Amino acid sequence: MIRILPFPLLSLLLWLAWMLLNGFSWGHALLGLLLALLLPLATRPFWPNVPRLRNLPRLLRFLALVHWDIVVANLTVALLILRSPRRLRPAFVELPLALTDDFAITVLMSTISLTPGTVSADVSEDRATLLIHVLDVDDPEALVAEIKQRYERPLKEIFEC
Amino acid sequence: MDSLVEFLVAAFILLGAAFALIGSIGLARLPDFYLRLHGPTKASTLGVGGMIMASLLFFSWQAQTLQLQEVLIVLFLFITAPVSAHMLAKAAMHRGLARRKDTKGRPWKQ
Amino acid sequence: MLEIALPVGFALIVLALLLNLYRLLRGPTLPDRALALDTMYVNAIALIVLYGIATDSKLYFEAAMLIALIGFVSTVAVAKYMTRGDIIE
Amino acid sequence: MNLALMVLLPFLGAVLPPLAERLRASRTVLALTAAALPLLALVWLWWPAQRVLSGGIVQFSRPWMPSLGLDLAFRLDGLSLLFAVLVLGIGLLVVVYARYYLSANEKAGRFYAFLLLFMGAMLGLVTSDNLILLVLFWELTSLSSFLLIGFWSHQSAARKGARMSLAVTGMGGLALLAGVLLLGQVAGSYSLGEVLAAGDRIRANALYPLILVLVLLGVFTKSAQFPFHFWLPHAMAAPTPVSAYLHSATMVKAGVFLLARFYPALSGTDLWFYLVTGAGLATLLWGAAVALFQHDLKGLLAYSTISHLGLITMLFGLNSPLAAVAAVFHIINHATFKASLFMAAGIIDHETGTRDMRRINGLWRYMPYTAVLAMVATAAMAGVPLLNGFLSKEMFFAEALEAGAVSPLSWLLPVGATLGGVFSVAYSARFIHDVFFNGEPVNLPKFPPHEPPRYMKVPVEILVALCVAVGVFPGFTVSALLAVAGTATLGGTLPEYTLSIWHGFNLPLLMSFVALAGGVLIYSQRRRLFAAYERLPAMDANLIFEGRVQALVRLAAALSERLRNGSLQSYAAWLLGVVALMLLVYLTPALLTDSGAMLPLDGAAALGGLILIVAALITAFLHRHRMTAIMSVSVVGLVVSLIFVRFSAPDLALTQLSVEVVTMLLLMLAMYFLPVRTRVESGALRVGRDVLLAVVIGGGVGVMAFAMMTSGFDSISPFFLENAKPGGGGTNVVNVILVDFRGFDTFGEITVLGIAGLGIYALLRDLELDSAATDSMGRPWARDAHPLVLVTISRPLLPLALLVSVYIFLRGHNLPGGGFIAGLITSVALLLQYVASGVEWVHRRMPGDYHPLVAVGLLLAGITGLASWMFGYPFLTSTFDHIHWPLVGEFELASAMLFDTGVFFTVVGATLLMLANLGKLSLLDDKRRAG
Amino acid sequence: MDHLIIAPILIPAFAGMLLLLEVRERLWLRRATGLIATLALVPVTLMLFQRAFAGEITVYDLGNWPAPFGIVLVLDRLSALMLLLTSLLAVPALLYASQGDDRIGANFQALFQLQLMGINGAFLTGDLFNLFVFFEVLLIASYGLALHGRGPARVGAGIHYVVLNLIGSALFLIALALIYGTTGTLNMADFAVKVNQLDGQARTLAEVAGLMLWIVFGLKAALFPLYFWLPATYANASAGVAALFAVMTKVGIYAIARVYGLAFGAGELAGLGRNALWVVALVTLVLAALGALSARRLGEQIAYLVVMSVGTLVAGVAWGTPAAFGASLYYLIHSTLVCGGLFLLADLIGRGRGDLGDRIMAGPVPAGRGGLAPLFFIGAVAVVGLPPLSGFFGKVALMQAVPAPLYWALLLSAGLVALVGLSRSGSTLFWRATGEADAPRLDYWRLFAAALLLAAAPAMAVWGGPLLAISDATAGQWADPSQYINAVLNTAGGGG
Amino acid sequence: MEAMIAIVIAVMVGTGVYLVLRARTFPVILGITLLSYGVNVFVFVSGRLKLDQVAVVGVSDSPTDPLPQALVLTAIVIGFAMTAFLVVLALRGQGELKSDHVDGRRDEEID
Ligand code: NA
Ligand code: NA
């Protein structure tokens, strides 16, 4: 199974993408299936460490949460930008990482960057700390806690447990 | 076209365009690079998102079937946009770009 | 309604592009310029999608998708150049 | 009797001596091989000669290049017979003489080969019956004499002399060519017979003066007539056998031969008289006077030759039939005595080791036999009675008097002729007295001198014997030959003349005596004259000529280097300047005003245009900040793709966008090794010029674009729109054009891409570049070579991008997309792996050599094209079919897709070949730094 | 369907592709592939030549689409002649290069084949945009070949060559856009018909397009003031490449002649830019002769002689009469083969003189002088137009066909100047010897290759009659564009 | 609209020309790039401007002229190949001539 379907999540993603691209027809469903199987196999050598999806429902919930956060925070940031920039309280914040998997860390960093007001600026060489730039922060500690709570924990569940 | 759909499409268009503009305003007027980095990577994301929503609605209505193709644009953008931001932030830190004086914390040496 | 929203939408996005261009011209640093270019790419996506709506045509979708998929590679290359000089090591 | 074959014989003979030399033949054998074929030719000549002597003409003709009027046509009439005999006869004597003259270590084989080449050229020249053929052999004599004069190539004088004679006679040859072509056009034929018959028509033609001048330029340069005489003394750097041959009987005689040959066609006008007689007289006097002052034995003979050629030329110029006969007669006489004199001089040189008459004295005691021979020949040259020179000189004096009687310059010609005779006697006296008497030799390199080997003297003996025989018994010896030669020269009836030694006491005889007496008198005053001559400013023609050539070379170099100054900026400015000039001349304001219907401009488009314009201007103004310029160029590219979107060209937009990304990667790769900034180095003037060019060309192209867009036109495009679906099986007409209607363009285009890949690969191999150790701000590079986020994201993007590629590829035939764009997306996805994880990482996962991929792509496209042959259709004929599969539904299979697959692979292969190898450069650099 | 006409394009194309597949280490295999493919072109082009001279114009509808919609290949006498010439030049050039020069850089054999593909395509195509594509094919291959090997001089010259040609390509595209934007077609024959029906603005634009084409072709042909790139590029290229390049300027001349003959020979726009071409050609002739005189290297001198031949030829083309064009063609064949041979010879001489190379200064006796000197003499005599070799007859033919005193004067003077220049270099290289060279022995295969090309000089003299007849027949067909136009536009053909 | 496009073409061609005339390889590369952008648009508009009339059969009622688009596609590809070659050649120049001057002049020779 692993041989044929080394990355089920990826295959699923590819198949969905194919169907999105082409619209539904049986022919495309088949062709999409073929591609969804073949392409991961073909690119197998490029995946030295296979990220393992452990909790699909959690992932879906996580995605919904992120999208909601993006929308909400966008409004906040819009206001921040339009107000006088002088009132901003920017900060570089370090976030100690609990995640160990590269893929999971990347997803976390992407999430942070995608949600308004924060950008993942860097990750330490030992993968222990994340550097985040924040647009406007009152209490960096609280922010770190929130990120860990809101994003890191679900990700740990999705990819690592 | 159904006026509700048309209204929604128009609203999403304006929302998207507005966020695109706001992001770019941020890029234009925020005082240091790290701050400017926030404008585009967020607002533009929702800017595109708004447009995509408008497009989804519009074409789905036109075809009277669900047209989700555009979702892919968002998917790809969400995958790739953080990489740009991250890489640029690293570049800025490497170059030791000045940050606003009252910025808490400090960038890392590269 | 669309006849108002569309031109306004175009105007806003093009205005956004102009602001990006201003940042590109102004700099002052290379990362700023790269960021401006990156933003222009993203705004271009919005513009193309909007144009698709305006012309009731899906023929431009791929162009927008292409930018979303590979547009960031330019930015990555510039950033890599700034940090490492060598973009392919 | 085949005349062509006879002419060919010396040329064939030229092959033998080098061959014999290869086989290490002895010198005598070598000379024999050289002599064999000319001898055969001479013997062969016997039979046609009989016919000529009895008044006939032998001809041979084969068409060669009919459209040029060039026939392989030869004729043997009296004139050519005379010259053929001289050429072959004296040539054979020279071969014998050279056998003893050349030393053992010299390349005699090569010498004989050149000599025989020359002989053949001469023989061809004198027997040509076609004007163009005649010029051909004429130039051949120049070329072969170049080789002969330069034979002692280790001597600077030989090289310079050879080059000078080639340049001067070559120039004359070119003039002659022009003259002859005009002559042929005027006469309506290049056949000699017809041209000679058309004399009246030629002289009446408006082109006659031009023709005459051009032909005479050929004659005068070849025959060393004033003012083109200067090359001849320097040709004396040649080995003496060459001088004996070229400067007595052959090369220099070619000029006067031509006067004789064209006599019926060109002579008889005042212009002819003034030009030919004038040049001849000047040459006669100048040569004779200067000859006296030469200390070099051969130099004296050289100027004497010039002088005698002047005499002959002058005779031809007199427009009198008798004078022409005299000229022909003197040609014979001069050939015999001058050849023998050169040979004698060569013997003296050979035996004493020098040619300096100030050192050579009193040889009478050491080599009396040679002395006798030389003295007889010299006497002939001086015009002493009972020798052949006397006869023709008498005729010359008579003709000079005759011509003086009718000419306005009544006194000039006879006085000049006498004066020439005076100097002639004087230098002849010097030759005899200074060499054979005048005390004891001074410090000779070889002492004491001896008589030369027996057979070296034979040629001289023969020639001297001829001098005497002709001088004493002209009627028995030359009269027949002279008669036919004269007839041929005049092209009509021969005038009355007698070849007798005694004409009674008359004015010519008086002139002869004046000449003898005056000559002796002048020679007696030689010391004073020499001293006066020494005080004259030295004029070395070689130095002057070389100086002129050097000056020309310098001028040419200055001009060439000014134009081709090695500056790309200047070359590009020339190119663009021509374009700008053309636009300024051709574009009219009407292009802007007479416009048809236009699309309305909206604000967004205007702002978009503004963005592009600003970005382009930023690129131009800030181009020194290279990274900024790169980014603003990207903006331009982005707006261009938006323009494509806006104006219904989604395929173009896709292509432009993906090319843009690859180009960006390319530029960033390059920037690693290039300076970050461009220095300011253009002055205001250059910037001004460039801005002007930019404005004119940019503006011009803009005006044309506007005019084009706003005018109506009918095009072939409806055909594509109509036939794309039924004929090409696709609805995306752009793609159908690319893979079907104009698939051949695409085939070429991917070939270009593939070749670029190959070329770049070749350029990058072994390229050593210094990369910057720090960034432009002097910081060490960041530590993180492969940022985590980039690495992790790049991996899922690969299959996603491949999926999109497949999508773009498959829909291309019907909707925007296709193999090219798909290929670029795949390439970018793969390149992203390189950027994210590095070359070594990637190459551990897939083969790093993309040559085969390019080849497979091109082959696939090519073989798809070939496949149509099997069905009897031309290359790249496409076919398609709709297939219905259960469940899958109906889909289309088109051969064009296979072609497009080829495009896909080529694009991927070529792009990666370029960029991956460029990326690898730094690895080499690292390795170099490490070890 | 007879596919022979496309063989001159496909043979080198497929050979080039195969060469990419072949194992890089197996040199002999690559050489064999290249040489066999090049040799195969000789009989193929010979057959095409025979066919064209039977009088028929063959049209090949690529993709089975009729003209003017699809791209067509057209074989007339002119294109057949050029194809044959190219293959005759290519064989010795490749033979020479395959004696070792092909090893000093990557992909030589493949680039060589693809260069041939480009040249042959340019000669065969009947479509203007396709001509552009083949120009690009031959250019990109020529970039690769010009830079083959190493050395700063080569790279410096290469940058100039590439940049100028990139500008040229941009101009070419502008011209093509104007052509399409006014006449609505890209087919040469169709263009020839339609361009003469234009009026008003469209006509002005078409005129500019035509002149722009002259500039582009003039750049390739190396006309004043666009030849400055040539001497350095050719003189610095490796010998086999320089020899092959002898035909590259002729591609430009061919293109001028082709478009001129079809579209601007008669009709409304007759003689477009003709006077300018005439003047420019004469200036080129003179300046090139002076350049040849002042050259400091033999290779550079020969490159200037190439430019000189361009001036000579374009003047003949600009004169416009069939007779002048016929004479030009004979001269074209001569100058291509002889200059090609001289480039090879210059390289051999340079090799024989060790470090001094082909610089025109006193130096050691070139190794193998016995073989080199006679060949040099033959080549020099031929190239300056002295008898009894081909150059002389070409010059006579041109003078007869172009009865303009100025042309005669400049042609003859330029010949004399070149004669002085070559006699200087020849006597310096072969006669002013200062000892023995520290150089490898003469390679007889290389000498053979050079001799093969230079043999054209006597051969073209001996068979001058038939060759001139061929040239005149070609020119006759050229001067009557209706034959070409009818053949192209009347061919029947269906879709798909 | 036509006038705007014409101006845009003019600016791209003009700036391209200006940059091509600079003394260093890099601006020349940029110049060539701009020049080819301008020329590509010029070729593109030889089919005249049409809004939203993509040349896909059945999609538009009066489709735009597809031929110039196909030509531009070819031109873009060829232009890319050429630019890439020039870039690498510039590097070769940098490597062998130790200068990025278009004539290979070293900096010390210029001062
Ligand atoms: Na690298
Ligand atoms: Na003496």
Coordinates of N, CA and C in Angstrom, one line a residue, chain D residues 501-596:
Chain D
I501 N 73.4 46.4 -94.9 CA 74.3 47.0 -93.9 C 74.7 48.4 -94.3
W502 N 74.7 48.6 -95.6 CA 75.2 49.9 -96.2 C 74.0 50.6 -96.9
H503 N 73.6 51.7 -96.4 CA 72.6 52.5 -97.1 C 73.2 53.8 -97.7
G504 N 74.5 53.8 -97.7 CA 75.1 55.1 -98.2 C 75.2 56.1 -97.1
F505 N 76.0 57.2 -97.4 CA 76.1 58.2 -96.5 C 74.8 59.0 -96.4
N506 N 74.2 58.9 -95.3 CA 72.9 59.6 -95.1 C 72.8 60.1 -93.7
L507 N 71.7 60.8 -93.4 CA 71.6 61.4 -92.1 C 71.6 60.4 -91.0
P508 N 70.9 59.2 -91.1 CA 71.0 58.2 -90.0 C 72.4 57.8 -89.7
L509 N 73.2 57.7 -90.8 CA 74.6 57.2 -90.5 C 75.3 58.3 -89.8
L510 N 75.0 59.5 -90.1 CA 75.6 60.7 -89.4 C 75.2 60.6 -87.9
M511 N 74.0 60.4 -87.8 CA 73.5 60.3 -86.4 C 74.2 59.2 -85.6
S512 N 74.4 58.0 -86.3 CA 75.2 57.0 -85.7 C 76.6 57.4 -85.3
F513 N 77.2 58.1 -86.2 CA 78.6 58.5 -85.8 C 78.6 59.5 -84.7
V514 N 77.6 60.5 -84.7 CA 77.5 61.4 -83.6 C 77.3 60.7 -82.3
A515 N 76.5 59.6 -82.4 CA 76.2 58.9 -81.2 C 77.5 58.2 -80.7
L516 N 78.2 57.6 -81.6 CA 79.5 56.9 -81.2 C 80.5 57.9 -80.7
A517 N 80.6 59.0 -81.4 CA 81.6 60.0 -80.9 C 81.2 60.6 -79.6
G518 N 79.9 61.0 -79.6 CA 79.4 61.6 -78.3 C 79.5 60.7 -77.2
G519 N 79.2 59.4 -77.4 CA 79.2 58.4 -76.3 C 80.6 58.3 -75.8
V520 N 81.6 58.2 -76.7 CA 83.0 58.1 -76.2 C 83.4 59.3 -75.4
L521 N 82.9 60.4 -75.9 CA 83.3 61.7 -75.3 C 82.7 61.7 -73.8
I522 N 81.5 61.4 -73.7 CA 80.8 61.4 -72.4 C 81.5 60.4 -71.5
Y523 N 81.8 59.2 -72.0 CA 82.5 58.2 -71.2 C 83.8 58.8 -70.7
S524 N 84.5 59.5 -71.5 CA 85.8 60.0 -71.1 C 85.6 61.0 -69.9
Q525 N 84.5 61.7 -69.9 CA 84.2 62.6 -68.8 C 83.5 62.0 -67.6
R526 N 83.6 60.6 -67.5 CA 82.8 59.9 -66.5 C 83.1 60.3 -65.1
R527 N 84.3 60.6 -64.7 CA 84.6 60.9 -63.3 C 83.8 62.1 -62.8
R528 N 83.9 63.1 -63.7 CA 83.2 64.3 -63.3 C 81.6 64.1 -63.3
L529 N 81.2 63.3 -64.3 CA 79.7 63.0 -64.3 C 79.3 62.2 -63.1
F530 N 80.1 61.2 -62.8 CA 79.8 60.4 -61.6 C 79.7 61.2 -60.4
A531 N 80.6 62.1 -60.2 CA 80.7 63.0 -59.0 C 79.4 63.8 -59.0
A532 N 79.0 64.3 -60.2 CA 77.8 65.2 -60.2 C 76.6 64.3 -59.9
Y533 N 76.6 63.1 -60.4 CA 75.5 62.2 -60.1 C 75.3 61.8 -58.6
E534 N 76.5 61.7 -58.0 CA 76.5 61.3 -56.6 C 75.8 62.4 -55.8
R535 N 76.0 63.7 -56.3 CA 75.4 64.8 -55.5 C 73.9 64.9 -55.7
L536 N 73.4 64.2 -56.7 CA 71.9 64.3 -56.9 C 71.3 63.6 -55.7
P537 N 70.1 64.0 -55.3 CA 69.4 63.3 -54.2 C 69.2 61.9 -54.6
A538 N 69.5 61.0 -53.6 CA 69.3 59.6 -53.9 C 67.9 59.2 -54.0
M539 N 67.5 58.5 -54.9 CA 66.1 58.0 -55.1 C 66.1 56.5 -55.2
D540 N 65.7 55.9 -54.2 CA 65.5 54.4 -54.3 C 64.1 54.1 -54.4
A541 N 63.8 53.6 -55.6 CA 62.4 53.4 -55.9 C 61.8 52.4 -54.9
N542 N 62.6 51.5 -54.5 CA 62.1 50.5 -53.6 C 61.7 51.1 -52.3
L543 N 62.5 52.1 -51.8 CA 62.2 52.8 -50.6 C 60.9 53.6 -50.8
I544 N 60.9 54.3 -51.9 CA 59.7 55.1 -52.2 C 58.5 54.3 -52.3
F545 N 58.6 53.2 -53.1 CA 57.4 52.3 -53.3 C 57.0 51.8 -51.9
E546 N 58.0 51.2 -51.2 CA 57.6 50.6 -49.9 C 57.0 51.7 -49.0
G547 N 57.6 52.9 -49.1 CA 57.0 54.0 -48.3 C 55.6 54.3 -48.6
R548 N 55.3 54.3 -49.9 CA 54.0 54.6 -50.4 C 53.0 53.5 -49.9
V549 N 53.5 52.2 -50.1 CA 52.6 51.1 -49.6 C 52.4 51.2 -48.1
Q550 N 53.5 51.5 -47.4 CA 53.4 51.6 -45.9 C 52.4 52.7 -45.6
A551 N 52.5 53.8 -46.3 CA 51.6 54.9 -46.0 C 50.2 54.5 -46.3
L552 N 50.0 53.8 -47.4 CA 48.6 53.3 -47.7 C 48.1 52.4 -46.6
V553 N 49.1 51.5 -46.2 CA 48.7 50.5 -45.2 C 48.3 51.3 -43.9
R554 N 49.1 52.3 -43.6 CA 48.8 53.1 -42.4 C 47.5 53.8 -42.5
L555 N 47.2 54.3 -43.7 CA 46.0 55.0 -43.9 C 44.8 54.0 -43.8
A556 N 45.0 52.9 -44.4 CA 44.0 51.8 -44.4 C 43.7 51.4 -42.9
A557 N 44.8 51.2 -42.2 CA 44.7 50.8 -40.8 C 44.0 51.8 -40.0
A558 N 44.4 53.1 -40.2 CA 43.7 54.1 -39.4 C 42.2 54.2 -39.7
L559 N 41.9 54.1 -41.0 CA 40.5 54.1 -41.4 C 39.7 52.9 -40.8
S560 N 40.4 51.7 -41.0 CA 39.7 50.5 -40.6 C 39.5 50.5 -39.1
E561 N 40.6 51.0 -38.4 CA 40.5 50.9 -36.9 C 39.5 52.0 -36.4
R562 N 39.4 53.0 -37.2 CA 38.4 54.1 -36.7 C 37.0 53.5 -36.9
L563 N 36.8 52.8 -37.9 CA 35.4 52.3 -38.1 C 35.2 51.1 -37.3
R564 N 36.2 50.1 -37.4 CA 36.1 48.9 -36.6 C 36.9 49.1 -35.4
N565 N 36.4 49.9 -34.5 CA 37.2 50.3 -33.4 C 37.1 49.3 -32.2
G566 N 36.5 48.2 -32.4 CA 36.4 47.2 -31.3 C 35.4 47.6 -30.3
S567 N 34.6 48.5 -30.5 CA 33.6 48.9 -29.5 C 32.2 48.5 -29.9
L568 N 31.7 47.7 -29.2 CA 30.3 47.2 -29.5 C 29.3 48.4 -29.5
Q569 N 29.6 49.3 -28.6 CA 28.7 50.5 -28.5 C 28.6 51.2 -29.9
S570 N 29.8 51.3 -30.4 CA 29.9 52.0 -31.7 C 29.2 51.2 -32.8
Y571 N 29.4 49.9 -32.8 CA 28.8 49.0 -33.9 C 27.3 49.1 -33.7
A572 N 26.8 49.0 -32.5 CA 25.4 49.0 -32.3 C 24.8 50.3 -32.7
A573 N 25.6 51.4 -32.4 CA 25.1 52.7 -32.7 C 25.0 52.9 -34.3
W574 N 26.0 52.3 -35.0 CA 25.9 52.3 -36.4 C 24.6 51.6 -36.9
L575 N 24.4 50.4 -36.4 CA 23.3 49.7 -36.8 C 22.0 50.4 -36.5
L576 N 21.9 50.9 -35.2 CA 20.6 51.6 -34.9 C 20.5 52.9 -35.5
G577 N 21.7 53.5 -35.8 CA 21.7 54.8 -36.5 C 21.1 54.7 -37.9
V578 N 21.5 53.6 -38.6 CA 20.9 53.3 -39.9 C 19.4 53.2 -39.8
V579 N 19.0 52.5 -38.8 CA 17.5 52.3 -38.6 C 16.9 53.6 -38.4
A580 N 17.5 54.4 -37.5 CA 16.9 55.7 -37.1 C 16.8 56.6 -38.4
L581 N 17.9 56.6 -39.1 CA 17.9 57.4 -40.3 C 16.8 57.0 -41.3
M582 N 16.7 55.7 -41.5 CA 15.6 55.2 -42.4 C 14.3 55.6 -41.9
L583 N 14.0 55.5 -40.6 CA 12.7 55.9 -40.0 C 12.5 57.4 -40.2
L584 N 13.5 58.2 -40.0 CA 13.3 59.6 -40.1 C 13.0 60.0 -41.6
V585 N 13.6 59.3 -42.5 CA 13.3 59.6 -43.9 C 12.0 59.1 -44.4
Y586 N 11.6 58.0 -43.9 CA 10.4 57.3 -44.5 C 9.1 57.6 -43.7
L587 N 9.1 57.8 -42.4 CA 7.9 58.0 -41.7 C 7.3 59.4 -42.0
T588 N 6.0 59.4 -42.2 CA 5.4 60.7 -42.4 C 4.4 61.0 -41.3
P589 N 4.1 62.3 -41.1 CA 3.1 62.6 -40.1 C 1.7 62.0 -40.4
A590 N 1.5 61.8 -41.7 CA 0.2 61.2 -42.1 C -0.1 59.9 -41.3
L591 N 0.9 59.3 -40.9 CA 0.8 58.0 -40.2 C 0.0 58.2 -38.9
L592 N 0.2 59.4 -38.3 CA -0.5 59.6 -37.1 C -1.9 60.2 -37.2
T593 N -2.1 60.9 -38.3 CA -3.3 61.7 -38.4 C -4.4 60.9 -39.2
D594 N -4.1 60.1 -40.2 CA -5.1 59.4 -40.9 C -5.4 58.1 -40.2
S595 N -6.1 58.1 -39.1 CA -6.3 56.9 -38.5 C -7.8 56.5 -38.5
G596 N -8.0 55.2 -38.5 CA -9.4 54.7 -38.5 C -9.9 54.5 -37.1

